[in-house]
Amino acid sequence: LGKGRKKKKKKKPNFDVFKLHDLLSLRLFCLVTKMEGLSFKEKIFDFGFQNIDLWRSEEMQLVQLIIPAESAHDTIAALGEVGLLQFKDLNHDKSAFQRTYANQVKRCDEMARRLRYFKEQVDKAGLSSHIRAPQEGRYALDELEAKLEELEKELQDMNSNTEGLERTFNELSEFQTVLDKAQTFFTKAKSQARPEAFSYDLVGENADAPLLESQAEKTAKVGYLSGTIASDKINAFERLLFRATRGNMFLRQAAVGKIMDPVTNEKVDKTVFIIFFAGERARLKVKKICEAYSANMYPFPEEPSRQRQTLSEVSTRIRELQTTIEASARHRETVLQTIALNLDEWTLLVLKEKAIYHTLNKLNVDVTSKVLIGEAWVPTISKARVQDVLRQSAEQSSTQLYAIMQTIAHDDIPPTYYRTTKFTNAFQAIVEAYGVAKYREVNPSVLSIMTFPFLFAVMFGDVGHAILLIAFAAFLVIKENQLAKQDLGDMLSILFSGRYVILMMGFYSVFTGFMYNEFFSIPMRIFGQTHFRCHDVAGNLLINTVDPSKMIDPRDCAAVYGGKMILPVGAKPYDMGIDPIWHGRRTELSYLNSLKMKMSILMGVVHMDFGILNSLFNFVHFRDYLSLLCEFVPQIIFLNFIFGYLGLAIIIKWASGKLTDLYHVMIYMFLSPGSEVPLELFHGQGGIQAFLLLVAFFTVPWMLLPKPLILKKRHEALEKTQGQRLLSGVELSSSATGAAAHGHDDEENNRRPVAGGNGGGGGGGHGHGHGGHFDFGEIMIHQMIHAIEFILGAVSNTASYLRLWALSLAHSQLSAVFFDRILMMSVTMNNVVAMFIAFFVFACATLGVLMGMESLSAFLHALRLHWVEYMNKFYKGDGYKFTPFSFNELENENADAPNKNK
C-alpha cells in the first residue's frame, strides 16, 4: 500500500487529505496492535479495565450441534440443566403446527391444563402444595400423562358424585323444612274448609269463580302447592299470584332464614309457602308462576299419618346421605393430598418437557442421517463445560451416541451476556432499563457502581439520614434469604431487588454528610472547633476575658464582645468538610449556593469526560479509527476547551482566593473574545480564552464534514476496485475487500466484531459501512444530527448537573426547617407533652418527606444524569440479551407461582 501510494504521489503531487487520514489510521492500528503484546503499565488504551468482568460482555461463539435423533431429548435436557446455550430458531418460517415435535408440545399443554385443574381443586380444598426437588427418572412422559389422565377422571367422577349427593342432601333438607312448616299451614287451612270440598268433582266447573261464593250451591275442589322461594321475591310472587287467579287463592308463608339452595349450592335466605287454590286452571297458572320465580316445589301429603311417615323417611335418607358424603369427602381429601404432595414436582417436570420439545422444534431434522442439526450461542469461557456435558450425556444414554459441537463462522451480531453477582446485578439492571448493551460494548455499570451512589449522596448528604438508609438496606441484606421466599408486593420487591444499591447510597451519603458536616441538619464538630476567630472592628484579635486559654464562643462574639468572626490570614481551612460556623448565619445560603454550584459543574464536566473517554475505548476495540479521529478527538476538545476551562477557572479561583466574577468571564469570552479580563486569574487570560474558543469553534466542522467525505471517498474507491476485478474476470466480495483493505483476517474479525463495517464504517456502529447500501445524503444528515446533538447537549448537559446543587440545598433546608420549626420550637415551650407531639411530627416528616420523597427524588435525578448526560456520550444500547435455555428459570418461576397466587 505504501509503495502504491508513493507512485501515485509522483504522478499526482497534490495533497490528498483522505490518503493522509488512511495513513494515520493505519499507523494508529499498527500502534495498538503492537501494544497488545506489551505489559499492563504500557497499555495506553486499557487502564486495566479489561481485567474487570463487567467491562465488556463475555465473548460469544456460534456453534453447530449435530445430535443423534435417538438421544436428542436427553441431550437437550442435559444442556437445559447447565443453561449455557441460546438456541437459534432454524425453523422460523414454519408455523407451530408444522414443526416436528408439535404433537409432543400439545401433549404437554394438555398435561399442564390438567395440573392447573388439580391446582384449582387443591386450593379450593384449602390444602397447600409441598415444593420439593424433582426426582430424575421417576416419571417418563407417557407414564406421567397416563397417571394425570387417570387422576383427572377419578377426581371428576368424585366431584360429579359429590355434587349429586350434596344436591340430593340439600333437596331433602329443604323438603324436611317444608314438611315442618307446611304441616301447620295445611292443618289450619283444612280446619277452615268444608269437608265435602275435598271429595267434590270439579269437572266442567268455572275455575275463575270465587272460593267463598255464598250464593253458589255448588262448591269447587280446593288444591294446594307447597315449596320454598327466595325471601326477596316473596312480595312480587304474591302480587302476581293474586292477579293471575283474580284473588281466588290463599297464600301462607313463613321465613326460615338462610338454607342451602339445591340448585345453586349456596346459602340463600328463603321462605316456605303453601298456596291454596280452586280448579285445574288455577293449578297450572300457579305452577307456571312458581317456575318463573325459581321456586322449589315439594309434594305434601294430605293425611297426618302420611305426613309423619314422609318426614320419618326424609330424616332417615338425610342421615344416610350425610354418612355417604362424609366418606366421599374423606376419600376425595386423600386423593387431593396425594396430588398436592406431587403437584409442584409434576408441574416442573411438565414445564421441563415442554421447554425441551420447544427447543427441539428449533432444530433442523436431517431424515437421511437421522440427526438433528441446531445452532446456538455459547460463551467462549463455557464452551469446555458444554463439551463435558455433551460427553456425559452420551455416556449416560442407552444409545451411546455422541453429539458433535463445532464452531461456525457467522455475520450475525452475538447476544450480550454479563456474569453478575447479587451486588452487581442491581446496577446492571439500572443500565439495562435504558437499553441492553451491544455485543462487547463498554458497560456503563462498571463506573456507575461508583458514580451512581456518589451523585445520589451529593444530593442527599446527611449523616443521620444516611444511617437510617443504611439500617434499612442492612436489614434487607441480612434477611435476604428469608425475604426472597416471600411475596413482598410490588413496592417492597423493587426495594429488595435494589438493596445493595441502597446500601451503597447510604455509605456514600455518610461521606458527603461528613463533608457537609450535618447530622439531621445539626452542625457537627467532630473534627474540631471552627477556625474563625473573634476580631474587633479594627481587625484585632479579641481575647476571652473569662478564660484566656480558650477561644471566644462564636455566639458571644457579637453579643458580648461586639466583634465579628473572621478567618485569620494564613489560617488553614477546616480539617474536613464545611466549617460548621456557617450553619445558621445570614451568609449561609449565599456561601453554600456558590460552593455547591461550582462543585456541581466540576463533577458534571468530569462525569461527561468519563463518558467521552468510554467512547474512545469503544472505537479502539471495534477498530473504528475514523470515528476516533472525527468524533472522539473533536468532542473531547470542544467540551474541555469551554466547560473544562470553566472548571479550571473555578479551581484557580478557589486556590488563589481572587474575587474574579466567573459569570462575567464566561459571558465576555463569547461576546468579546480576547478582551482584557477584570481581576484576571492568570496572566494572558484573555488571549488564552480567545485561542480556546477558536479551537472549539474549529471542532464543529471537524465533527460534521470529514467523516462523511472520507466514507464517500472510500466507497468510490471500493466501487472502482470492484469494477476492475469484474472486468478482469475475478469477483471480489465487499466484505473481503474491506478486510483486505484494513488487514483484518477472518479469524480476527470473528474474534472482535468491527462496528459499522470493517474499520470505520459508521461512527460507532451507525451501520454505514462498506458492505451495505451507501447513501451519502443519509450519512451526511446523520452526522449533522449527531454533531448538533453533541454541541447543544454539551451546554444543556452541563447545566443539567446543577440539579446536584439544587437538590442538595433543598434537602439541607428542608431538614433544617423540620428541626428548627418543629422539634426545637417545642423545646423552647418547655412542655413535655408538646415535646412528645413535636418529636412524633418530626419523625413522621423525616421518614415521609426526607427519607421517602427526597430519597426517591435524588434517586431519579441521579438516574437521569447517568442515562442522559453520561451514557449518551458513548452507549448505543441496541443489543439483545443472552437468554440461554435453562431449567433454573423454570424452577424460579414455579417457585414464585404460589406467592403470586397469594
mmCIF file of N, CA, C and O in Angstrom, residues 379-433:
data_model
loop_
_atom_site.group_PDB
_atom_site.id
_atom_site.type_symbol
_atom_site.label_atom_id
_atom_site.label_comp_id
_atom_site.label_asym_id
_atom_site.label_seq_id
_atom_site.Cartn_x
_atom_site.Cartn_y
_atom_site.Cartn_z
ATOM 1 N N PRO A 379 -21.115 -18.802 25.522
ATOM 2 C CA PRO A 379 -19.950 -18.018 25.964
ATOM 3 C C PRO A 379 -18.665 -18.810 25.744
ATOM 4 O O PRO A 379 -18.618 -20.026 25.974
ATOM 5 N N THR A 380 -17.649 -18.122 25.301
ATOM 6 C CA THR A 380 -16.395 -18.802 24.998
ATOM 7 C C THR A 380 -15.821 -19.498 26.222
ATOM 8 O O THR A 380 -15.291 -20.612 26.131
ATOM 9 N N ILE A 381 -15.945 -18.870 27.379
ATOM 10 C CA ILE A 381 -15.371 -19.456 28.592
ATOM 11 C C ILE A 381 -16.139 -20.690 29.041
ATOM 12 O O ILE A 381 -15.631 -21.482 29.845
ATOM 13 N N SER A 382 -17.366 -20.865 28.537
ATOM 14 C CA SER A 382 -18.194 -22.006 28.959
ATOM 15 C C SER A 382 -18.217 -23.121 27.931
ATOM 16 O O SER A 382 -18.932 -24.113 28.118
ATOM 17 N N LYS A 383 -17.467 -22.957 26.858
ATOM 18 C CA LYS A 383 -17.521 -23.947 25.789
ATOM 19 C C LYS A 383 -17.015 -25.310 26.260
ATOM 20 O O LYS A 383 -17.589 -26.362 25.919
ATOM 21 N N ALA A 384 -15.948 -25.322 27.054
ATOM 22 C CA ALA A 384 -15.399 -26.589 27.539
ATOM 23 C C ALA A 384 -16.405 -27.302 28.443
ATOM 24 O O ALA A 384 -16.543 -28.534 28.388
ATOM 25 N N ARG A 385 -17.124 -26.533 29.247
ATOM 26 C CA ARG A 385 -18.121 -27.153 30.127
ATOM 27 C C ARG A 385 -19.250 -27.770 29.315
ATOM 28 O O ARG A 385 -19.752 -28.855 29.646
ATOM 29 N N VAL A 386 -19.662 -27.110 28.253
ATOM 30 C CA VAL A 386 -20.709 -27.665 27.397
ATOM 31 C C VAL A 386 -20.231 -28.968 26.754
ATOM 32 O O VAL A 386 -20.991 -29.939 26.637
ATOM 33 N N GLN A 387 -18.966 -28.993 26.351
ATOM 34 C CA GLN A 387 -18.415 -30.227 25.780
ATOM 35 C C GLN A 387 -18.470 -31.368 26.791
ATOM 36 O O GLN A 387 -18.823 -32.510 26.459
ATOM 37 N N ASP A 388 -18.137 -31.070 28.038
ATOM 38 C CA ASP A 388 -18.198 -32.100 29.076
ATOM 39 C C ASP A 388 -19.622 -32.594 29.287
ATOM 40 O O ASP A 388 -19.855 -33.801 29.465
ATOM 41 N N VAL A 389 -20.580 -31.687 29.264
ATOM 42 C CA VAL A 389 -21.980 -32.082 29.437
ATOM 43 C C VAL A 389 -22.426 -32.972 28.299
ATOM 44 O O VAL A 389 -23.130 -33.984 28.516
ATOM 45 N N LEU A 390 -22.039 -32.642 27.070
ATOM 46 C CA LEU A 390 -22.416 -33.478 25.919
ATOM 47 C C LEU A 390 -21.792 -34.872 26.040
ATOM 48 O O LEU A 390 -22.444 -35.875 25.723
ATOM 49 N N ARG A 391 -20.567 -34.933 26.501
ATOM 50 C CA ARG A 391 -19.907 -36.229 26.636
ATOM 51 C C ARG A 391 -20.577 -37.057 27.746
ATOM 52 O O ARG A 391 -20.845 -38.257 27.568
ATOM 53 N N GLN A 392 -20.872 -36.424 28.885
ATOM 54 C CA GLN A 392 -21.524 -37.144 29.976
ATOM 55 C C GLN A 392 -22.924 -37.602 29.585
ATOM 56 O O GLN A 392 -23.352 -38.710 29.938
ATOM 57 N N SER A 393 -23.628 -36.764 28.830
ATOM 58 C CA SER A 393 -24.971 -37.143 28.396
ATOM 59 C C SER A 393 -24.921 -38.360 27.478
ATOM 60 O O SER A 393 -25.769 -39.263 27.573
ATOM 61 N N ALA A 394 -23.940 -38.397 26.592
ATOM 62 C CA ALA A 394 -23.823 -39.542 25.683
ATOM 63 C C ALA A 394 -23.439 -40.813 26.444
ATOM 64 O O ALA A 394 -23.931 -41.904 26.140
ATOM 65 N N GLU A 395 -22.578 -40.678 27.453
ATOM 66 C CA GLU A 395 -22.176 -41.848 28.224
ATOM 67 C C GLU A 395 -23.321 -42.417 29.044
ATOM 68 O O GLU A 395 -23.424 -43.638 29.236
ATOM 69 N N GLN A 396 -24.183 -41.532 29.565
ATOM 70 C CA GLN A 396 -25.315 -41.982 30.361
ATOM 71 C C GLN A 396 -26.478 -42.465 29.513
ATOM 72 O O GLN A 396 -27.379 -43.141 30.008
ATOM 73 N N SER A 397 -26.486 -42.103 28.245
ATOM 74 C CA SER A 397 -27.579 -42.501 27.361
ATOM 75 C C SER A 397 -27.453 -43.967 26.989
ATOM 76 O O SER A 397 -26.355 -44.540 26.918
ATOM 77 N N SER A 398 -28.573 -44.587 26.708
ATOM 78 C CA SER A 398 -28.578 -46.002 26.318
ATOM 79 C C SER A 398 -28.069 -46.187 24.898
ATOM 80 O O SER A 398 -27.618 -47.270 24.525
ATOM 81 N N THR A 399 -28.122 -45.135 24.088
ATOM 82 C CA THR A 399 -27.685 -45.258 22.691
ATOM 83 C C THR A 399 -26.179 -45.166 22.536
ATOM 84 O O THR A 399 -25.630 -45.674 21.552
ATOM 85 N N GLN A 400 -25.492 -44.514 23.488
ATOM 86 C CA GLN A 400 -24.043 -44.349 23.427
ATOM 87 C C GLN A 400 -23.612 -43.599 22.163
ATOM 88 O O GLN A 400 -22.526 -43.834 21.634
ATOM 89 N N LEU A 401 -24.471 -42.665 21.688
ATOM 90 C CA LEU A 401 -24.152 -41.866 20.510
ATOM 91 C C LEU A 401 -23.773 -40.465 20.958
ATOM 92 O O LEU A 401 -24.499 -39.831 21.722
ATOM 93 N N TYR A 402 -22.644 -39.980 20.477
ATOM 94 C CA TYR A 402 -22.118 -38.692 20.916
ATOM 95 C C TYR A 402 -22.621 -37.576 20.009
ATOM 96 O O TYR A 402 -22.708 -37.736 18.780
ATOM 97 N N ALA A 403 -22.920 -36.441 20.641
ATOM 98 C CA ALA A 403 -23.276 -35.246 19.881
ATOM 99 C C ALA A 403 -22.002 -34.490 19.513
ATOM 100 O O ALA A 403 -21.011 -34.499 20.255
ATOM 101 N N ILE A 404 -22.045 -33.827 18.380
ATOM 102 C CA ILE A 404 -20.878 -33.097 17.858
ATOM 103 C C ILE A 404 -21.163 -31.603 17.986
ATOM 104 O O ILE A 404 -22.231 -31.130 17.585
ATOM 105 N N MET A 405 -20.208 -30.860 18.535
ATOM 106 C CA MET A 405 -20.311 -29.404 18.619
ATOM 107 C C MET A 405 -19.090 -28.788 17.947
ATOM 108 O O MET A 405 -17.953 -29.118 18.277
ATOM 109 N N GLN A 406 -19.336 -27.892 17.010
ATOM 110 C CA GLN A 406 -18.247 -27.255 16.287
ATOM 111 C C GLN A 406 -18.577 -25.777 16.070
ATOM 112 O O GLN A 406 -19.729 -25.402 15.886
ATOM 113 N N THR A 407 -17.549 -24.952 16.119
ATOM 114 C CA THR A 407 -17.709 -23.509 15.926
ATOM 115 C C THR A 407 -17.861 -23.214 14.443
ATOM 116 O O THR A 407 -17.152 -23.793 13.599
ATOM 117 N N ILE A 408 -18.777 -22.310 14.122
ATOM 118 C CA ILE A 408 -19.020 -21.934 12.725
ATOM 119 C C ILE A 408 -18.855 -20.428 12.574
ATOM 120 O O ILE A 408 -19.058 -19.655 13.519
ATOM 121 N N ALA A 409 -18.453 -20.005 11.387
ATOM 122 C CA ALA A 409 -18.331 -18.582 11.086
ATOM 123 C C ALA A 409 -19.720 -17.983 10.891
ATOM 124 O O ALA A 409 -20.673 -18.665 10.480
ATOM 125 N N HIS A 410 -19.810 -16.700 11.151
ATOM 126 C CA HIS A 410 -21.127 -16.056 11.078
ATOM 127 C C HIS A 410 -20.951 -14.559 10.868
ATOM 128 O O HIS A 410 -19.867 -13.993 11.094
ATOM 129 N N ASP A 411 -22.008 -13.911 10.432
ATOM 130 C CA ASP A 411 -22.057 -12.459 10.285
ATOM 131 C C ASP A 411 -23.076 -11.841 11.232
ATOM 132 O O ASP A 411 -23.334 -10.631 11.173
ATOM 133 N N ASP A 412 -23.684 -12.651 12.073
ATOM 134 C CA ASP A 412 -24.715 -12.148 12.985
ATOM 135 C C ASP A 412 -24.071 -11.450 14.180
ATOM 136 O O ASP A 412 -22.930 -11.732 14.559
ATOM 137 N N ILE A 413 -24.830 -10.546 14.776
ATOM 138 C CA ILE A 413 -24.380 -9.872 15.996
ATOM 139 C C ILE A 413 -24.705 -10.766 17.179
ATOM 140 O O ILE A 413 -25.868 -11.114 17.396
ATOM 141 N N PRO A 414 -23.723 -11.173 17.954
ATOM 142 C CA PRO A 414 -23.992 -12.080 19.088
ATOM 143 C C PRO A 414 -24.788 -11.381 20.185
ATOM 144 O O PRO A 414 -24.836 -10.144 20.266
ATOM 145 N N PRO A 415 -25.403 -12.158 21.063
ATOM 146 C CA PRO A 415 -26.118 -11.563 22.206
ATOM 147 C C PRO A 415 -25.144 -11.061 23.260
ATOM 148 O O PRO A 415 -23.956 -11.385 23.251
ATOM 149 N N THR A 416 -25.662 -10.278 24.172
ATOM 150 C CA THR A 416 -24.862 -9.678 25.237
ATOM 151 C C THR A 416 -25.064 -10.461 26.523
ATOM 152 O O THR A 416 -26.206 -10.684 26.948
ATOM 153 N N TYR A 417 -23.954 -10.847 27.136
ATOM 154 C CA TYR A 417 -24.035 -11.660 28.355
ATOM 155 C C TYR A 417 -23.000 -11.163 29.349
ATOM 156 O O TYR A 417 -21.817 -11.016 29.032
ATOM 157 N N TYR A 418 -23.475 -10.845 30.565
ATOM 158 C CA TYR A 418 -22.593 -10.441 31.662
ATOM 159 C C TYR A 418 -22.750 -11.435 32.800
ATOM 160 O O TYR A 418 -23.869 -11.841 33.140
ATOM 161 N N ARG A 419 -21.637 -11.799 33.408
ATOM 162 C CA ARG A 419 -21.679 -12.605 34.618
ATOM 163 C C ARG A 419 -21.769 -11.666 35.818
ATOM 164 O O ARG A 419 -20.798 -10.983 36.156
ATOM 165 N N THR A 420 -22.923 -11.617 36.431
ATOM 166 C CA THR A 420 -23.161 -10.694 37.531
ATOM 167 C C THR A 420 -23.329 -11.449 38.838
ATOM 168 O O THR A 420 -23.635 -12.643 38.860
ATOM 169 N N THR A 421 -23.127 -10.719 39.922
ATOM 170 C CA THR A 421 -23.353 -11.245 41.255
ATOM 171 C C THR A 421 -24.584 -10.575 41.855
ATOM 172 O O THR A 421 -25.223 -9.733 41.211
ATOM 173 N N LYS A 422 -24.913 -10.941 43.082
ATOM 174 C CA LYS A 422 -26.041 -10.286 43.746
ATOM 175 C C LYS A 422 -25.785 -8.799 43.891
ATOM 176 O O LYS A 422 -26.729 -8.001 43.866
ATOM 177 N N PHE A 423 -24.536 -8.409 44.049
ATOM 178 C CA PHE A 423 -24.203 -6.991 44.227
ATOM 179 C C PHE A 423 -24.276 -6.237 42.910
ATOM 180 O O PHE A 423 -24.886 -5.162 42.822
ATOM 181 N N THR A 424 -23.649 -6.758 41.870
ATOM 182 C CA THR A 424 -23.589 -6.036 40.597
ATOM 183 C C THR A 424 -24.862 -6.168 39.771
ATOM 184 O O THR A 424 -25.064 -5.386 38.840
ATOM 185 N N ASN A 425 -25.710 -7.135 40.095
ATOM 186 C CA ASN A 425 -26.898 -7.354 39.286
ATOM 187 C C ASN A 425 -27.845 -6.156 39.325
ATOM 188 O O ASN A 425 -28.467 -5.806 38.324
ATOM 189 N N ALA A 426 -27.959 -5.507 40.500
ATOM 190 C CA ALA A 426 -28.862 -4.356 40.611
ATOM 191 C C ALA A 426 -28.376 -3.187 39.762
ATOM 192 O O ALA A 426 -29.172 -2.517 39.084
ATOM 193 N N PHE A 427 -27.073 -2.923 39.759
ATOM 194 C CA PHE A 427 -26.538 -1.836 38.935
ATOM 195 C C PHE A 427 -26.672 -2.169 37.447
ATOM 196 O O PHE A 427 -26.942 -1.275 36.629
ATOM 197 N N GLN A 428 -26.474 -3.439 37.106
ATOM 198 C CA GLN A 428 -26.645 -3.837 35.712
ATOM 199 C C GLN A 428 -28.098 -3.672 35.283
ATOM 200 O O GLN A 428 -28.386 -3.297 34.148
ATOM 201 N N ALA A 429 -29.037 -3.957 36.180
ATOM 202 C CA ALA A 429 -30.456 -3.786 35.852
ATOM 203 C C ALA A 429 -30.789 -2.321 35.607
ATOM 204 O O ALA A 429 -31.619 -1.997 34.743
ATOM 205 N N ILE A 430 -30.151 -1.403 36.341
ATOM 206 C CA ILE A 430 -30.381 0.029 36.122
ATOM 207 C C ILE A 430 -29.928 0.428 34.728
ATOM 208 O O ILE A 430 -30.612 1.179 34.018
ATOM 209 N N VAL A 431 -28.787 -0.080 34.304
ATOM 210 C CA VAL A 431 -28.270 0.249 32.972
ATOM 211 C C VAL A 431 -29.149 -0.363 31.889
ATOM 212 O O VAL A 431 -29.493 0.294 30.895
ATOM 213 N N GLU A 432 -29.546 -1.623 32.071
ATOM 214 C CA GLU A 432 -30.324 -2.308 31.035
ATOM 215 C C GLU A 432 -31.759 -1.812 30.970
ATOM 216 O O GLU A 432 -32.464 -2.125 30.010
ATOM 217 N N ALA A 433 -32.212 -1.073 31.981
ATOM 218 C CA ALA A 433 -33.518 -0.420 31.860
ATOM 219 C C ALA A 433 -33.483 0.658 30.777
ATOM 220 O O ALA A 433 -34.517 0.985 30.178
#
